[in-house]
XYZ file of N, CA and C in Angstrom:
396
model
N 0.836 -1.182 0.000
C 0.000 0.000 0.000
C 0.879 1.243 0.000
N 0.561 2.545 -0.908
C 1.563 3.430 -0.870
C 0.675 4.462 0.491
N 1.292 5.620 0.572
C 0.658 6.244 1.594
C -0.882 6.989 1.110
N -0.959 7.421 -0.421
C -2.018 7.711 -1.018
C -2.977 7.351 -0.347
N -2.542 5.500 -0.616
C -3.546 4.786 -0.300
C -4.031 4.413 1.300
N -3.445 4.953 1.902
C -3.700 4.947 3.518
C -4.766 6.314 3.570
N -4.294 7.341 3.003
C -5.068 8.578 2.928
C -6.280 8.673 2.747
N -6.388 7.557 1.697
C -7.513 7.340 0.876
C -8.431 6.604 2.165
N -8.103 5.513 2.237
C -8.289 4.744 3.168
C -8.839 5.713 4.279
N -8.151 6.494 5.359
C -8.978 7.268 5.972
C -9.512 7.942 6.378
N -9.832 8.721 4.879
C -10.944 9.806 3.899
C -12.213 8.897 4.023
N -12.000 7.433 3.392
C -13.716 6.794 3.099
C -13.768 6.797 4.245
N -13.521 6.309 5.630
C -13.599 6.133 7.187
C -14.094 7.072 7.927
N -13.740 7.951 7.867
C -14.333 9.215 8.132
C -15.329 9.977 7.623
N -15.926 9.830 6.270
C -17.263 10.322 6.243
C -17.793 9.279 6.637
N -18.056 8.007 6.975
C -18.804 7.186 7.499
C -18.816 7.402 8.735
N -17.979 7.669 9.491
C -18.014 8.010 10.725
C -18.699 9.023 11.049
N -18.363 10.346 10.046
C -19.605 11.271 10.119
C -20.714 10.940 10.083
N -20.954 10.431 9.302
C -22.587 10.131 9.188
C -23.405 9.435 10.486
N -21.995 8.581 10.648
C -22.648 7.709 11.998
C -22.981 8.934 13.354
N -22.151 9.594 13.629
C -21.783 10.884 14.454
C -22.931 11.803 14.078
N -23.615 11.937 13.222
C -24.863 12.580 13.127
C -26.022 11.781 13.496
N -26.117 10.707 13.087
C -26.628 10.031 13.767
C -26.864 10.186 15.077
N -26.163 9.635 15.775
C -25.959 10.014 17.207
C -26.459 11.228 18.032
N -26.019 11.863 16.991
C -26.202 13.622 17.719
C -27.857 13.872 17.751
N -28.336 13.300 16.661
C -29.775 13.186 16.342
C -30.793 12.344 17.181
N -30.003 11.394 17.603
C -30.426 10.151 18.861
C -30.609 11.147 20.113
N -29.198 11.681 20.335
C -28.994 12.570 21.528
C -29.898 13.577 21.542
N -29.894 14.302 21.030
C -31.268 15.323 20.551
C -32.900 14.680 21.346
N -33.005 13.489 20.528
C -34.224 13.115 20.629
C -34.418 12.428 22.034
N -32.874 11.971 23.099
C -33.152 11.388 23.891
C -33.702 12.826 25.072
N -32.642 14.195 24.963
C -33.179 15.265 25.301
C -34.648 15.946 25.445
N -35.182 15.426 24.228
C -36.342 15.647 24.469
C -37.502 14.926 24.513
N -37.132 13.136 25.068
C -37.949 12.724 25.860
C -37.392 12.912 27.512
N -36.355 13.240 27.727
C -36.456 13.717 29.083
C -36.756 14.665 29.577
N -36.946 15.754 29.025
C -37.688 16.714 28.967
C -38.963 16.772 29.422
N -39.370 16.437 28.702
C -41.140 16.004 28.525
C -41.162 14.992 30.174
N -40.628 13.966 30.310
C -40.452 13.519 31.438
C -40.381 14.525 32.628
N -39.745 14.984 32.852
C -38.941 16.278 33.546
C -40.081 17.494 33.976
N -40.699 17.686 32.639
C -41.641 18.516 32.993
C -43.313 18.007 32.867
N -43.567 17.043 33.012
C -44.946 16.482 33.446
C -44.660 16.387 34.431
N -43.708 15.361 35.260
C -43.742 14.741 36.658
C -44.281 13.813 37.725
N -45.252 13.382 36.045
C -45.988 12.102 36.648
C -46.206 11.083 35.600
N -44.617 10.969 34.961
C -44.805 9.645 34.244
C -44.388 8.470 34.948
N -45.576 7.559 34.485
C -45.003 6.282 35.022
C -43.607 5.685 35.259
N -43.358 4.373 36.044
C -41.639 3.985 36.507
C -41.464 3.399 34.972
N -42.454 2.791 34.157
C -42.333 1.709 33.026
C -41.488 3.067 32.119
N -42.083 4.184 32.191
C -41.164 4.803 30.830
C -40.283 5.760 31.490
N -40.229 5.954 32.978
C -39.010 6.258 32.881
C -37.389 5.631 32.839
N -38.103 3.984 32.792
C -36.845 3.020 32.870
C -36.825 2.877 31.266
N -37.857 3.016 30.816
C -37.267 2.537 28.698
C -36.768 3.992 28.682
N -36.890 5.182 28.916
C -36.243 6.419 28.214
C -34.630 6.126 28.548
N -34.608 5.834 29.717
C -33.544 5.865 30.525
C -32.177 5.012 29.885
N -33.207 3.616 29.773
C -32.443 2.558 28.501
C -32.506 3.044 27.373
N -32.941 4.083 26.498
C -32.791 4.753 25.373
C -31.530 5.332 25.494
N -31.783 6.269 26.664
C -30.339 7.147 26.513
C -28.743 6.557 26.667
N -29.209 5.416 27.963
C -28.086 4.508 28.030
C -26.942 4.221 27.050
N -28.248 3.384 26.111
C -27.788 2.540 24.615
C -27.104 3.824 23.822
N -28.176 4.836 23.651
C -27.302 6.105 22.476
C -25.822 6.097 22.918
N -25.683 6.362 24.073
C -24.674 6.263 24.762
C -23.288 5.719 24.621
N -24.185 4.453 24.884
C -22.668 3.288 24.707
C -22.483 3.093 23.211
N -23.891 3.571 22.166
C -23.349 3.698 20.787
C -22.050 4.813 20.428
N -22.419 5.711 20.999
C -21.265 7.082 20.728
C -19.805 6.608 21.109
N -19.756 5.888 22.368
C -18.725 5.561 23.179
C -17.949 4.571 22.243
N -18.549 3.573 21.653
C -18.245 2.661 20.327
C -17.792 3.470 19.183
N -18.574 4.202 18.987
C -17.812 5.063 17.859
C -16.813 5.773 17.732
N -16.803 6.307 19.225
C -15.218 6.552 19.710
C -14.569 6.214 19.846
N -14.396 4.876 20.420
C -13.730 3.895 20.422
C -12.876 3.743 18.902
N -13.719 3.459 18.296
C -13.333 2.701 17.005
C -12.765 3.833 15.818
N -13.002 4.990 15.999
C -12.304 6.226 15.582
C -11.059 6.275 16.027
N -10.777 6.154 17.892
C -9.441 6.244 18.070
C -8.751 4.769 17.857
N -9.063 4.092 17.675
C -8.567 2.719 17.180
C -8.417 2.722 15.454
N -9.145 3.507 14.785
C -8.760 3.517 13.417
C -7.427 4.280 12.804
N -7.317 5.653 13.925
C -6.582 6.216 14.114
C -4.824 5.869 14.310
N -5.101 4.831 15.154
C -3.334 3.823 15.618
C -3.403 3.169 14.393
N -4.517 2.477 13.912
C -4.399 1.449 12.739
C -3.651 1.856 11.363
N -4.178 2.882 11.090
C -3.380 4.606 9.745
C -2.343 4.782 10.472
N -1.855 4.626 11.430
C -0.235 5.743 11.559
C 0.356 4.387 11.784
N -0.223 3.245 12.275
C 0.896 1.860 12.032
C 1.022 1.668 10.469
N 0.116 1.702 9.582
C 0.219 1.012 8.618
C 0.892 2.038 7.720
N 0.770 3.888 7.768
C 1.558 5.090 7.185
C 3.456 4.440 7.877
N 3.371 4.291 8.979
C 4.785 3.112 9.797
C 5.443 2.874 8.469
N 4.807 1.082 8.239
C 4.848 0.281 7.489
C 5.600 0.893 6.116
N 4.349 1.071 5.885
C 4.554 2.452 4.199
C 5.751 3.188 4.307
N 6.571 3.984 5.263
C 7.527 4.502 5.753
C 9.308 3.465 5.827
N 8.570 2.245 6.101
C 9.640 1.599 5.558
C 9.846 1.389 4.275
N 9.183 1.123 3.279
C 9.303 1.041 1.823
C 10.168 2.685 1.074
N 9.161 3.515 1.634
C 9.072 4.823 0.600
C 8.994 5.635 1.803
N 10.044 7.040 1.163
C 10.004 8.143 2.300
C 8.286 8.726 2.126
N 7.870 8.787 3.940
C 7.029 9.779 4.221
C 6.942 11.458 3.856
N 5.454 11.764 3.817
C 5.375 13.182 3.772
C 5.405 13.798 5.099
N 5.754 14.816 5.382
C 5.660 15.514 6.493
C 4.459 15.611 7.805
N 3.454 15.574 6.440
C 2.248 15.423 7.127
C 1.678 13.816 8.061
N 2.322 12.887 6.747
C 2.422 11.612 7.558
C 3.405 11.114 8.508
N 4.246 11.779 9.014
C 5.232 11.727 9.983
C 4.550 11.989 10.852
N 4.069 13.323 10.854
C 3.250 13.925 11.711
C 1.954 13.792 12.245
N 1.615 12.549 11.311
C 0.089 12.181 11.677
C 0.332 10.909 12.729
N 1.847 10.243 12.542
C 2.628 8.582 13.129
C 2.720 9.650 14.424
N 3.383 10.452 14.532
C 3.542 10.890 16.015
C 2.543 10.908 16.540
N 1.580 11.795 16.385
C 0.257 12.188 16.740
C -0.675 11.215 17.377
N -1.251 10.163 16.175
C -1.964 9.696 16.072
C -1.388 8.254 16.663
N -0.704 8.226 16.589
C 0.147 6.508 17.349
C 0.240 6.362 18.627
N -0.122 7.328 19.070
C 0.085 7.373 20.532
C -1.487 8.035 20.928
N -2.437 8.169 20.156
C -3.977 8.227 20.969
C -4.247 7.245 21.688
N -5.028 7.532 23.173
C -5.887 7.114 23.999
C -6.592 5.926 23.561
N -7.386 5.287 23.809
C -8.298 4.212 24.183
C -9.115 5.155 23.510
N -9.375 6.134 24.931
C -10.595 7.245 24.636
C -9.653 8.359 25.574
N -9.797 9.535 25.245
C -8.882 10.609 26.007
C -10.409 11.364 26.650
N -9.885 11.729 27.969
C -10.882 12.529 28.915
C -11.570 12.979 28.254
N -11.486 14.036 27.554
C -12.661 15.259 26.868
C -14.010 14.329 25.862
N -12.970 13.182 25.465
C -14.394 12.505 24.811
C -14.887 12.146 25.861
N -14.656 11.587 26.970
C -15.331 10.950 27.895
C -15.982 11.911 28.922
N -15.406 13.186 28.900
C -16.291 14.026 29.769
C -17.495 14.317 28.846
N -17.665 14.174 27.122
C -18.992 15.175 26.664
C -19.724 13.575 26.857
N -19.464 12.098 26.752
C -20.036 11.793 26.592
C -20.872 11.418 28.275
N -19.827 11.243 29.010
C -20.528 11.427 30.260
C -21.836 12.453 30.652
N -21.050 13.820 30.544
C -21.606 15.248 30.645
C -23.060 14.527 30.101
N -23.715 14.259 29.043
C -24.716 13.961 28.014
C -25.494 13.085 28.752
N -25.023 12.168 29.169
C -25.725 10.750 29.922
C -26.126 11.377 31.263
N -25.334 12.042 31.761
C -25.316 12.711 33.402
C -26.521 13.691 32.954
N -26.649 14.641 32.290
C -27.682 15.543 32.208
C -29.189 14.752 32.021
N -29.244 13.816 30.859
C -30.469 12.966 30.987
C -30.779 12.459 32.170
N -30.046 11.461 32.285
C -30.550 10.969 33.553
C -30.884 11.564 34.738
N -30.394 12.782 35.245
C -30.944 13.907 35.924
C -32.527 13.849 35.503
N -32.309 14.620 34.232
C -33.851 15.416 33.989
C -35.102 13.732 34.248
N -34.400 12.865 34.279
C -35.461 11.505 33.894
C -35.780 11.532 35.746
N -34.598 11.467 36.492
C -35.072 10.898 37.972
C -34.788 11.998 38.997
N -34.927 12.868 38.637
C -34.863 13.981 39.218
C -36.180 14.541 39.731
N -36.599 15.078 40.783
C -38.594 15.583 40.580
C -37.672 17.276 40.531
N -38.895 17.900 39.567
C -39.298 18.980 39.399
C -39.321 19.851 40.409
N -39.109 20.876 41.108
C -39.283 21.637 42.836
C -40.918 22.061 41.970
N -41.736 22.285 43.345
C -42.835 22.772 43.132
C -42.949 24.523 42.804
């Protein structure tokens, strides 16, 4: 594989990931505003505040997957730009992407604080009562 083709490689990866990432955001959105609605009636039943709750959960651990697998695609391109680097000199930019990117997180804090932050705010508005 030349490095083109790593580039290439994760160009298609990334608008899919976008798409998936809108997704999400759109999930998140919608889990917002069934807790909401929860939040401000104050007398929904335990049955839907435990399925909203498992709604938001799941969005959740979907995003967390997607993160996951973003920063894991991430080591996968700067090992294999590596590789490519032994054959044929690197561009600057791909040197710079092997430093960078070869050494990402699992998941680094800030993803894990918005996705926390997100889950922590729902679940508030779901089991939280309203002050009179």
């Amino acid at each position: 594989m030349s490095e083109m083709e790593m580039w290439n490689l994760l160009a298609v990866f990334m608008v899919g990931n976008a798409t998936w990432f809108l997704a999400y955001i759109v999930a998140i959105w919608l889990g917002f505003r069934m807790t909401n609605n929860i939040y401000t009636s104050g007398d929904t039943p335990i049955a839907g505040k435990i399925l909203v709750s498992v709604y938001c959960l799941t969005v959740s651990i979907f995003m967390t997957l997607l993160t996951l697998n973003t920063n894991d695609l991430f080591r996968d391109i700067a090992s294999g730009l590596q590789s490519v680097g032994e054959a044929q000199e690197l561009s600057t930019t791909a040197q710079s992407f092997i430093t960078e990117a070869g050494s990402v997180l699992i998941i680094n804090p800030i993803q894990a604080a918005f996705i926390a932050s997100i889950i922590i705010m729902q679940l508030l508005q779901i089991w939280r009562r309203k002050p009179s």
